[in-house]
Amino acid sequence: MFANVFLKTIYEKRWFIFGWGLGAIGLLALTAAFFPTFRDSGLDKVMGSIPPALKNMMGELAEYTTFPGYVASAVFGLRAQMLFVPLAIILGISLGISEEANGRIYQLLAQPISRRSVLIQKFFAGLTISALVVAVSVVAVGAVAVLVNEPIPYELLGKIALMTTLFTWAVFSVTFGLGKAFGRKSIALFVPLVWVMFSVLSDAFSAQVDWLKNADYASLFRYYRTSALVHNPLDWTHIAVLIGIAIIPVLCALILFARRDLREASE
Amino acid sequence: MSKQSDIVIDVRNVTKKFGNFTALDDISFQVRRGQIHGFLGPNGAGKSTTIKLLMDFIRATKGSATILGKDVTSDSVDIKRDIGYLAGDMELYDNLTGDQYLRYMARLRGERDYEHLKKFADDLEATLNRKLGMLSRGNKQKIALLAALIGDPDLLVLDEPTTGLDPLMQQKFYKVLREHSRRGKTVFMSSHILGEVQEVCDQVTFMKHGRIIETVDVDRLLSATKRHVVLEFDSRATILDPPAKLAIQRLRRTKTQLSFDVEVADRTLMRWIASQDVANVTISEATLDSVFLGMYEEETHDVR
């Protein structure tokens, strides 16, 4: 039935994929479906009077007047973060540390399979699962575009899908890597949460607060700006940074997880 | 002397510390091929720590351990092809059925299936078609035992394996271990149940406070200590120690009771007992229980 840890993990997470996929369709596709109402209500004009900090949090307001801009800013620029950050952290905790915390890892590591192999297979399972949920949500938004008769370029949807996937992978990888490296749920949960909170604040206030301008380079959202994708090509620096964030924690975990004691084993 | 190739487990001067706490203190022991080797000690003695170290779940602070001549850390994956592992408190994948779980474990071991265990699964009355999360502790334990036997491993490493099994299943389990041993395979099992060790083990290593007390052959241990004597006294009676010529072992004394082991319950012993103000006398065959308790008591006195 399952030939390896990767397939077993995907099978085990089938309801997780279904649930989050449904959640993504519900939140993102419905938000996209509200575009005609939003466009006709004149809310875009009202939003011109809101404070600059809030504007930053809401993305490029000028983009709200077109469906592609609305999807890039209001749907993926705002709501996708609310969806994919928790998904990535929950998935990272689940695949990175839960099995060790509840003692199920012993049955696995009692088999002729190395710790590194377990880590790599679970990591790729996590990447696959998060990419699947992102893909489902992008396809759903594309389907809504057809339903509400608002054209959106496939190229833009492709760019959004790529950047959202990389952003989700980065958050997942930090959580997963810390969990595997240290075997402590508290570290695996605390660090990405603090990073995301800092990123939210930095994203909102860096334009107004001088000392935050340089700190903004450490913000995750600096490298995930879907609103900029409407008129610009992909930013390869952003792609490289997100891939780097996705790879480095796992490389560190590969070294540390192979050397340390399993946590639950400590008497 | 055992030949080196007969040594399946070789633990040499292993120390394991968790922070300032020393869980294993310079332990050394060997397990020979074809044996059922018991690993006995009270809770917290370090039995599970030793087993987790052998399985490479944790790493030694000092010392080395080999299984089948290979280092337990650097050759961990290779070694596990020849090991079946079972723990009494093992957590399984609750969302899989017994059949799915066993197939998965078989695949991880490089086996296509677990067909060779189907008959044994029937003997055990193992529930294969229900999710493991729905099964009782004992029924899960049967599945875990089947998983440990996949691939007919040369060595079974068992950590308090009969936890949750009813007496009938325990007997079936002991039968499996004996059968495994008869075919030249080795079993290393920790337990705190003396009767279990006495019933199935050829050799036993006693452990306490992270140290090895002694490794002995079970038969020789029991035959060398043939009789266990318990003398009960009235609360006002004066209790005298038995004379040295009786060569008693493991003397224990309470306010109203004197117990010890002797090689032979002979006339000299009977005469001495008759000369005491004894209310009741019990002379029985020594059990591992009495030997075990006596051994720990001696060790405690030594420490003091």
XYZ file of C-alpha atoms in Angstrom:
571
model
C 0.000 0.000 0.000
C 2.702 2.501 0.983
C 6.168 1.845 -0.307
C 7.869 4.549 1.711
C 7.592 7.302 4.326
C 6.766 9.940 1.696
C 3.668 8.140 0.377
C 2.597 7.110 3.870
C 2.793 10.765 5.001
C 0.742 11.965 2.035
C -1.865 9.255 2.746
C -1.909 10.149 6.438
C -2.489 13.815 5.596
C -5.238 13.241 3.038
C -7.921 14.798 5.264
C -5.603 17.679 6.095
C -5.197 18.353 2.349
C -8.952 18.054 1.830
C -9.800 20.335 4.767
C -7.309 23.049 3.949
C -8.114 22.784 0.246
C -11.758 23.338 1.065
C -10.839 26.221 3.374
C -8.715 27.794 0.654
C -11.532 27.488 -1.880
C -13.983 28.918 0.638
C -11.870 31.905 1.644
C -10.036 32.824 -1.545
C -12.561 31.885 -4.210
C -15.392 33.569 -2.317
C -13.286 36.697 -1.801
C -12.601 36.728 -5.538
C -16.297 36.184 -6.237
C -17.125 39.364 -4.274
C -15.162 41.493 -6.760
C -18.147 42.749 -8.835
C -19.926 43.926 -5.649
C -16.718 45.488 -4.371
C -16.039 47.281 -7.668
C -19.566 48.694 -7.903
C -19.826 49.804 -4.275
C -17.300 52.642 -4.561
C -15.352 51.241 -1.611
C -12.166 51.694 -3.594
C -12.700 55.467 -3.402
C -13.360 55.366 0.362
C -10.138 53.437 0.854
C -8.217 56.394 -0.524
C -8.764 58.177 2.797
C -7.395 55.476 5.112
C -4.067 55.960 6.971
C -0.797 55.038 5.137
C 0.099 52.238 7.565
C -3.202 50.511 6.887
C -2.751 51.081 3.160
C 0.499 49.169 3.322
C -1.243 46.331 5.067
C -3.898 46.227 2.366
C -1.588 46.296 -0.629
C -1.726 48.559 -3.640
C -5.133 50.216 -3.534
C -4.967 51.270 -7.157
C -4.945 47.591 -8.089
C -8.347 47.016 -6.490
C -10.168 48.483 -9.481
C -9.297 45.602 -11.836
C -9.992 41.916 -11.261
C -6.354 40.811 -11.722
C -5.235 43.587 -9.338
C -7.945 42.647 -6.833
C -6.927 38.983 -6.944
C -3.238 39.826 -6.567
C -3.773 42.340 -3.744
C -6.977 41.584 -1.846
C -7.138 37.823 -2.391
C -3.519 36.650 -2.354
C -1.831 39.758 -0.921
C -4.050 39.780 2.166
C -6.166 36.707 2.768
C -3.781 34.067 1.480
C -1.341 34.995 4.241
C -4.026 34.416 6.849
C -4.550 30.981 5.353
C -1.124 29.756 4.325
C 0.892 30.931 7.346
C -1.180 28.811 9.790
C -1.195 25.938 7.278
C 2.595 26.004 6.978
C 3.152 26.200 10.749
C 0.627 23.457 11.580
C 2.052 21.210 8.863
C 5.621 21.933 9.975
C 4.795 21.048 13.585
C 2.902 17.950 12.538
C 5.609 16.540 10.269
C 8.573 17.949 12.145
C 7.920 17.173 15.762
C 4.575 15.497 16.530
C 5.725 11.985 15.680
C 8.682 12.351 18.017
C 6.633 13.958 20.788
C 4.044 11.168 20.793
C 6.653 8.408 20.534
C 5.556 7.045 17.137
C 8.969 7.719 15.676
C 10.437 4.669 17.444
C 8.544 2.163 15.319
C 9.822 3.970 12.230
C 13.458 4.283 13.277
C 13.491 0.673 14.469
C 13.359 -0.196 10.754
C 16.402 -0.101 8.460
C 15.870 3.504 7.488
C 18.152 6.400 8.394
C 17.060 9.493 10.251
C 18.151 11.608 7.292
C 15.984 9.606 4.927
C 12.968 10.042 7.238
C 13.622 13.779 7.441
C 14.002 14.225 3.680
C 10.910 12.167 2.842
C 8.781 14.040 5.355
C 10.150 17.360 4.124
C 9.204 16.572 0.534
C 5.810 15.328 1.679
C 5.300 18.704 3.418
C 6.321 20.589 0.276
C 3.956 18.471 -1.828
C 1.020 18.944 0.538
C 1.422 22.723 0.781
C 1.925 23.023 -3.001
C -1.272 21.000 -3.533
C -3.336 23.305 -1.322
C -1.901 26.403 -3.029
C -2.611 24.862 -6.443
C -6.200 24.087 -5.453
C -6.752 27.662 -4.273
C -5.256 29.218 -7.421
C -7.315 26.937 -9.660
C -10.421 27.855 -7.642
C -9.744 31.568 -8.109
C -9.225 30.939 -11.831
C -12.576 29.147 -11.936
C -14.255 32.084 -10.181
C -12.797 34.426 -12.826
C -14.629 32.429 -15.479
C -17.839 32.361 -13.426
C -17.957 36.134 -12.802
C -16.798 36.771 -16.368
C -13.719 38.730 -15.312
C -10.661 37.833 -17.368
C -7.384 37.201 -15.571
C -4.130 36.310 -17.372
C -2.966 32.753 -16.775
C 0.548 34.117 -16.538
C -0.425 36.196 -13.499
C -2.122 33.210 -11.870
C 1.043 31.199 -12.546
C 3.252 33.852 -10.970
C 0.957 34.108 -7.952
C 0.911 30.315 -7.604
C 4.709 30.135 -7.707
C 5.296 32.923 -5.172
C 2.560 31.687 -2.817
C 4.007 28.179 -2.968
C 7.525 29.437 -2.215
C 6.248 31.634 0.623
C 4.335 28.700 2.163
C 7.357 26.414 1.747
C 9.565 28.959 3.514
C 7.309 29.159 6.581
C 6.799 25.364 6.584
C 10.520 24.711 6.276
C 11.475 27.008 9.166
C 8.933 25.290 11.436
C 9.772 21.790 10.230
C 13.535 22.341 10.320
C 13.511 23.743 13.849
C 11.321 20.882 15.023
C 13.603 18.238 13.572
C 16.798 20.034 14.634
C 15.881 20.552 18.285
C 13.001 18.187 18.965
C 11.127 20.877 20.854
C 7.647 21.967 19.873
C 8.054 25.294 21.696
C 11.015 26.355 19.519
C 9.385 25.082 16.333
C 6.254 27.116 17.089
C 7.731 30.226 18.694
C 10.362 31.203 16.106
C 8.152 31.210 12.989
C 5.294 32.900 14.871
C 7.567 35.702 16.062
C 9.040 36.017 12.578
C 5.617 36.289 10.974
C 4.447 38.823 13.584
C 7.566 40.900 13.008
C 6.984 40.623 9.251
C 3.399 41.865 9.585
C 4.488 44.873 11.652
C 7.478 45.614 9.453
C 5.322 45.351 6.327
C 2.819 47.814 7.742
C 5.148 50.377 9.284
C 8.504 50.213 7.504
C 7.444 52.922 5.042
C 6.727 55.311 7.919
C 9.282 54.329 10.579
C 12.887 55.025 9.639
C 14.565 52.418 11.829
C 12.311 49.715 10.391
C 13.468 50.363 6.826
C 16.576 48.185 7.087
C 14.870 45.689 9.370
C 12.316 45.160 6.613
C 14.889 43.064 4.760
C 14.260 40.445 7.442
C 10.521 40.511 6.786
C 9.102 37.490 5.029
C 6.454 39.611 3.297
C 9.085 41.776 1.629
C 9.712 38.761 -0.637
C 6.047 37.909 -1.141
C 4.359 40.866 -2.814
C 1.768 39.484 -5.175
C 0.357 42.962 -5.941
C 3.656 43.804 -7.649
C 3.206 40.856 -9.981
C 0.292 42.499 -11.867
C 2.558 44.747 -13.898
C 6.035 43.379 -13.163
C 7.844 40.177 -13.988
C 8.929 37.740 -11.297
C 11.615 39.123 -8.989
C 14.394 36.533 -9.020
C 15.938 37.966 -5.853
C 12.696 37.326 -4.014
C 12.532 33.812 -5.422
C 16.135 33.130 -4.392
C 15.546 34.435 -0.847
C 12.403 32.326 -0.367
C 14.145 29.211 -1.716
C 17.083 29.953 0.592
C 14.747 30.240 3.594
C 13.153 26.947 2.549
C 16.469 25.105 2.212
C 18.756 26.391 4.988
C 16.710 25.227 8.040
C 16.396 21.752 6.529
C 20.121 21.517 5.817
C 20.819 22.451 9.460
C 18.198 19.933 10.613
C 19.825 17.197 8.504
C 23.014 17.637 10.529
C 21.458 18.111 13.972
C 18.654 15.518 13.771
C 21.107 12.806 12.761
C 23.274 13.516 15.819
C 20.958 14.221 18.705
C 19.000 12.017 21.100
C 15.337 11.566 20.343
C 13.629 13.842 22.850
C 10.898 11.581 24.153
C 13.544 8.934 24.755
C 15.153 10.989 27.511
C 14.392 9.592 30.933
C 35.240 -18.521 26.887
C 32.819 -17.503 24.170
C 34.092 -17.022 20.675
C 33.834 -13.421 19.468
C 31.469 -14.491 16.654
C 29.055 -15.818 19.274
C 28.659 -12.393 20.792
C 25.548 -10.723 19.440
C 25.415 -7.703 21.777
C 28.595 -6.280 23.231
C 28.277 -3.255 25.499
C 31.560 -1.847 26.805
C 31.927 0.812 29.486
C 28.897 2.758 28.347
C 27.906 5.878 30.241
C 24.863 7.950 29.371
C 24.185 11.316 30.963
C 21.131 13.525 30.572
C 22.489 16.870 31.788
C 23.803 16.199 35.288
C 21.838 12.970 35.659
C 23.757 9.779 34.993
C 21.276 7.281 33.559
C 23.900 4.621 32.743
C 27.108 4.464 34.719
C 29.940 2.633 32.960
C 27.938 -0.495 32.103
C 29.365 -3.512 30.298
C 27.714 -6.794 29.353
C 27.492 -9.282 26.523
C 24.699 -11.346 25.004
C 25.527 -14.606 23.244
C 23.948 -16.011 20.101
C 20.911 -18.239 20.563
C 20.188 -16.982 24.062
C 17.096 -15.470 25.550
C 18.784 -12.862 27.669
C 16.758 -11.070 30.338
C 17.473 -7.554 31.431
C 16.012 -7.140 34.868
C 15.672 -4.195 37.188
C 13.212 -1.936 38.958
C 11.669 1.108 37.270
C 14.273 3.773 36.558
C 17.156 1.276 36.648
C 18.225 2.219 33.115
C 16.860 -0.765 31.158
C 14.939 1.286 28.601
C 17.809 3.754 28.280
C 20.152 0.856 27.451
C 17.723 -0.523 24.877
C 17.180 2.905 23.292
C 20.932 3.259 23.072
C 21.249 -0.117 21.372
C 18.520 0.923 18.930
C 20.352 4.226 18.267
C 17.440 6.326 19.512
C 19.885 7.982 21.901
C 23.690 8.199 21.894
C 26.205 7.141 24.541
C 28.116 9.849 26.376
C 31.072 7.446 26.723
C 31.869 3.888 25.743
C 30.815 1.755 22.800
C 28.225 -0.839 21.914
C 28.084 -3.271 19.019
C 25.400 -5.574 17.673
C 26.520 -8.479 15.472
C 29.968 -6.880 15.430
C 28.730 -3.552 14.075
C 28.687 -0.214 15.873
C 25.184 0.692 17.017
C 25.557 4.320 15.934
C 27.611 4.350 12.739
C 26.119 1.098 11.369
C 22.647 1.703 12.754
C 20.698 1.255 9.509
C 22.624 -1.873 8.548
C 22.116 -3.446 11.977
C 18.384 -2.854 11.932
C 17.963 -5.189 8.984
C 18.742 -7.938 11.506
C 16.779 -6.604 14.477
C 13.127 -6.813 15.400
C 12.126 -4.254 18.036
C 9.130 -4.178 20.331
C 8.367 -1.978 23.318
C 5.501 -2.480 25.737
C 4.416 1.135 25.470
C 5.010 1.470 21.749
C 2.804 3.980 19.933
C 1.578 2.746 16.556
C -0.089 4.555 13.655
C -3.656 4.626 14.916
C -5.122 5.641 11.552
C -3.911 2.457 9.828
C -5.464 -0.992 10.070
C -3.303 -3.831 11.404
C -2.927 -5.166 7.867
C -1.912 -1.770 6.438
C 0.520 -1.260 9.287
C 2.203 -4.649 8.828
C 2.447 -4.205 5.054
C 4.006 -0.776 5.574
C 6.546 -2.119 8.082
C 7.324 -5.022 5.717
C 7.989 -2.586 2.857
C 10.291 -0.486 5.044
C 12.254 -3.663 5.827
C 12.549 -4.429 2.127
C 10.033 -7.314 2.291
C 7.156 -7.564 -0.141
C 4.655 -8.706 2.452
C 4.256 -10.431 5.785
C 2.773 -13.662 4.401
C 5.067 -15.841 6.531
C 3.412 -14.406 9.651
C -0.210 -14.923 8.586
C -0.504 -18.262 10.391
C 1.040 -16.837 13.509
C -1.324 -13.853 13.273
C -4.194 -16.363 13.290
C -2.711 -18.128 16.330
C -2.491 -14.831 18.150
C -6.031 -13.963 17.057
C -4.656 -10.630 15.890
C -7.226 -8.141 14.573
C -5.890 -7.088 11.188
C -8.855 -5.380 9.566
C -9.613 -2.684 12.128
C -7.845 0.632 12.664
C -5.175 0.393 15.340
C -6.723 3.349 17.157
C -9.816 1.206 17.784
C -7.883 -1.677 19.352
C -7.129 -2.376 23.009
C -3.561 -2.147 24.319
C -3.201 -5.925 24.200
C -4.466 -6.221 20.640
C -2.154 -3.429 19.495
C 0.689 -5.270 21.198
C -0.026 -8.366 19.110
C 0.310 -6.276 15.930
C 3.543 -4.738 17.229
C 4.877 -8.232 17.978
C 4.044 -9.385 14.437
C 5.824 -6.285 13.111
C 8.920 -7.147 15.156
C 8.987 -10.628 13.597
C 8.816 -9.422 9.980
C 11.817 -10.723 8.047
C 12.658 -13.295 10.729
C 15.354 -11.114 12.359
C 18.483 -12.581 13.978
C 17.948 -10.533 17.119
C 14.777 -9.514 18.894
C 15.151 -6.488 21.164
C 12.155 -6.296 23.464
C 11.480 -3.593 26.039
C 8.990 -4.907 28.603
C 7.148 -6.643 25.772
C 4.302 -8.363 27.602
C 2.767 -5.154 28.943
C -0.942 -5.332 28.201
C -1.007 -9.011 27.195
C -3.302 -11.361 29.087
C -1.755 -14.514 30.654
C -2.824 -16.734 27.742
C -1.244 -14.401 25.221
C 1.837 -14.117 27.404
C 2.280 -17.893 27.165
C 1.902 -17.767 23.378
C 4.423 -14.968 23.334
C 6.923 -16.968 25.434
C 6.461 -19.864 23.019
C 7.426 -17.598 20.141
C 10.564 -16.494 21.968
C 11.585 -20.090 22.750
C 10.989 -21.096 19.146
C 13.038 -18.133 17.956
C 15.888 -19.095 20.272
C 15.722 -22.786 19.257
C 16.437 -21.745 15.671
C 19.686 -20.124 16.802
C 18.286 -16.605 16.983
C 18.813 -14.294 19.934
C 16.358 -12.479 22.171
C 17.262 -9.585 24.455
C 14.345 -8.548 26.633
C 13.966 -6.155 29.515
C 11.431 -6.865 32.192
C 10.580 -6.108 35.767
C 8.526 -9.303 36.028
C 10.707 -11.909 37.699
C 8.455 -14.826 36.834
C 8.658 -13.927 33.158
C 12.451 -13.883 33.184
C 12.561 -17.110 35.186
C 10.202 -18.780 32.736
C 11.853 -17.899 29.441
C 15.368 -16.548 29.924
C 18.643 -18.490 29.769
C 20.707 -15.705 31.207
C 19.860 -12.561 33.087
C 21.596 -9.250 33.694
C 20.521 -7.433 36.835
C 20.565 -3.658 36.810
C 19.943 -0.946 39.375
C 20.552 2.816 39.504
C 22.148 2.745 36.047
C 24.704 0.095 36.975
C 25.011 -3.579 36.165
C 24.892 -5.658 39.333
C 25.525 -9.079 37.867
C 25.031 -11.265 34.781
C 24.200 -14.892 35.586
C 22.752 -18.058 34.057
C 19.204 -18.432 35.351
C 19.441 -22.221 35.848
C 22.743 -22.023 37.667
C 21.505 -19.186 39.806
C 18.452 -21.139 40.884
C 20.227 -24.472 41.329
C 23.058 -22.874 43.282
C 20.511 -21.502 45.722
C 18.395 -24.498 46.418
C 16.272 -23.520 49.426
C 14.663 -20.352 50.675
C 13.966 -20.383 54.424
C 11.530 -18.068 56.217
C 11.321 -18.174 60.032
C 8.536 -16.297 61.783
C 8.837 -15.315 65.435
C 6.618 -14.052 68.197
C 7.035 -10.300 68.590
C 8.696 -10.803 72.028
C 11.132 -13.475 70.861
C 14.844 -12.837 70.565
C 15.961 -13.388 66.976
C 19.521 -14.701 66.673
C 21.539 -14.830 63.476
C 22.125 -18.365 62.148
C 25.629 -19.746 62.813
C 28.256 -19.204 60.122
C 28.678 -22.966 59.491
C 25.235 -23.019 57.799
C 26.714 -20.970 54.927
C 23.571 -18.953 54.495
C 23.090 -16.392 51.765
C 20.971 -13.271 51.404
C 19.956 -12.919 55.023
C 17.051 -10.564 55.597
C 15.663 -9.584 58.969
C 12.532 -7.817 60.163
C 11.142 -7.480 63.731
C 9.340 -10.818 63.509
C 10.896 -12.548 60.533
C 14.201 -13.966 59.434
C 14.680 -15.167 55.866
C 17.703 -16.540 54.052
C 18.825 -18.957 51.344
C 20.827 -22.116 51.960
C 22.465 -24.637 49.660
C 20.949 -27.632 51.488
C 18.260 -27.817 54.146
C 20.214 -30.429 56.170
C 20.152 -31.768 59.713
C 22.419 -28.981 61.024
C 19.960 -26.373 59.805
C 16.979 -28.237 61.257
C 18.690 -28.566 64.628
C 19.432 -24.863 64.730
C 15.847 -23.975 63.769
C 14.540 -26.312 66.462
C 16.667 -24.546 69.050
C 15.051 -21.188 68.259
C 11.780 -19.800 69.575
C 10.160 -20.076 66.137
C 6.409 -19.640 65.583
C 6.379 -20.805 61.976
C 8.838 -22.227 59.433
C 8.600 -22.200 55.630
C 11.237 -23.880 53.486
C 10.697 -23.525 49.742
C 12.597 -23.791 46.521
C 14.389 -20.531 45.846
C 12.719 -18.339 43.245
C 14.303 -15.665 41.175
C 12.245 -13.306 43.305
C 14.154 -14.131 46.469
C 17.488 -14.114 44.655
C 16.633 -10.827 42.976
C 15.567 -9.079 46.171
C 18.560 -10.431 48.043
C 20.898 -9.304 45.292
C 19.515 -5.789 45.329
C 19.719 -5.647 49.087
C 23.356 -6.710 49.031
C 24.066 -4.099 46.408
C 22.371 -1.430 48.530
C 24.481 -2.434 51.543
C 27.597 -2.292 49.359
C 26.736 1.202 48.248
C 26.237 2.283 51.844
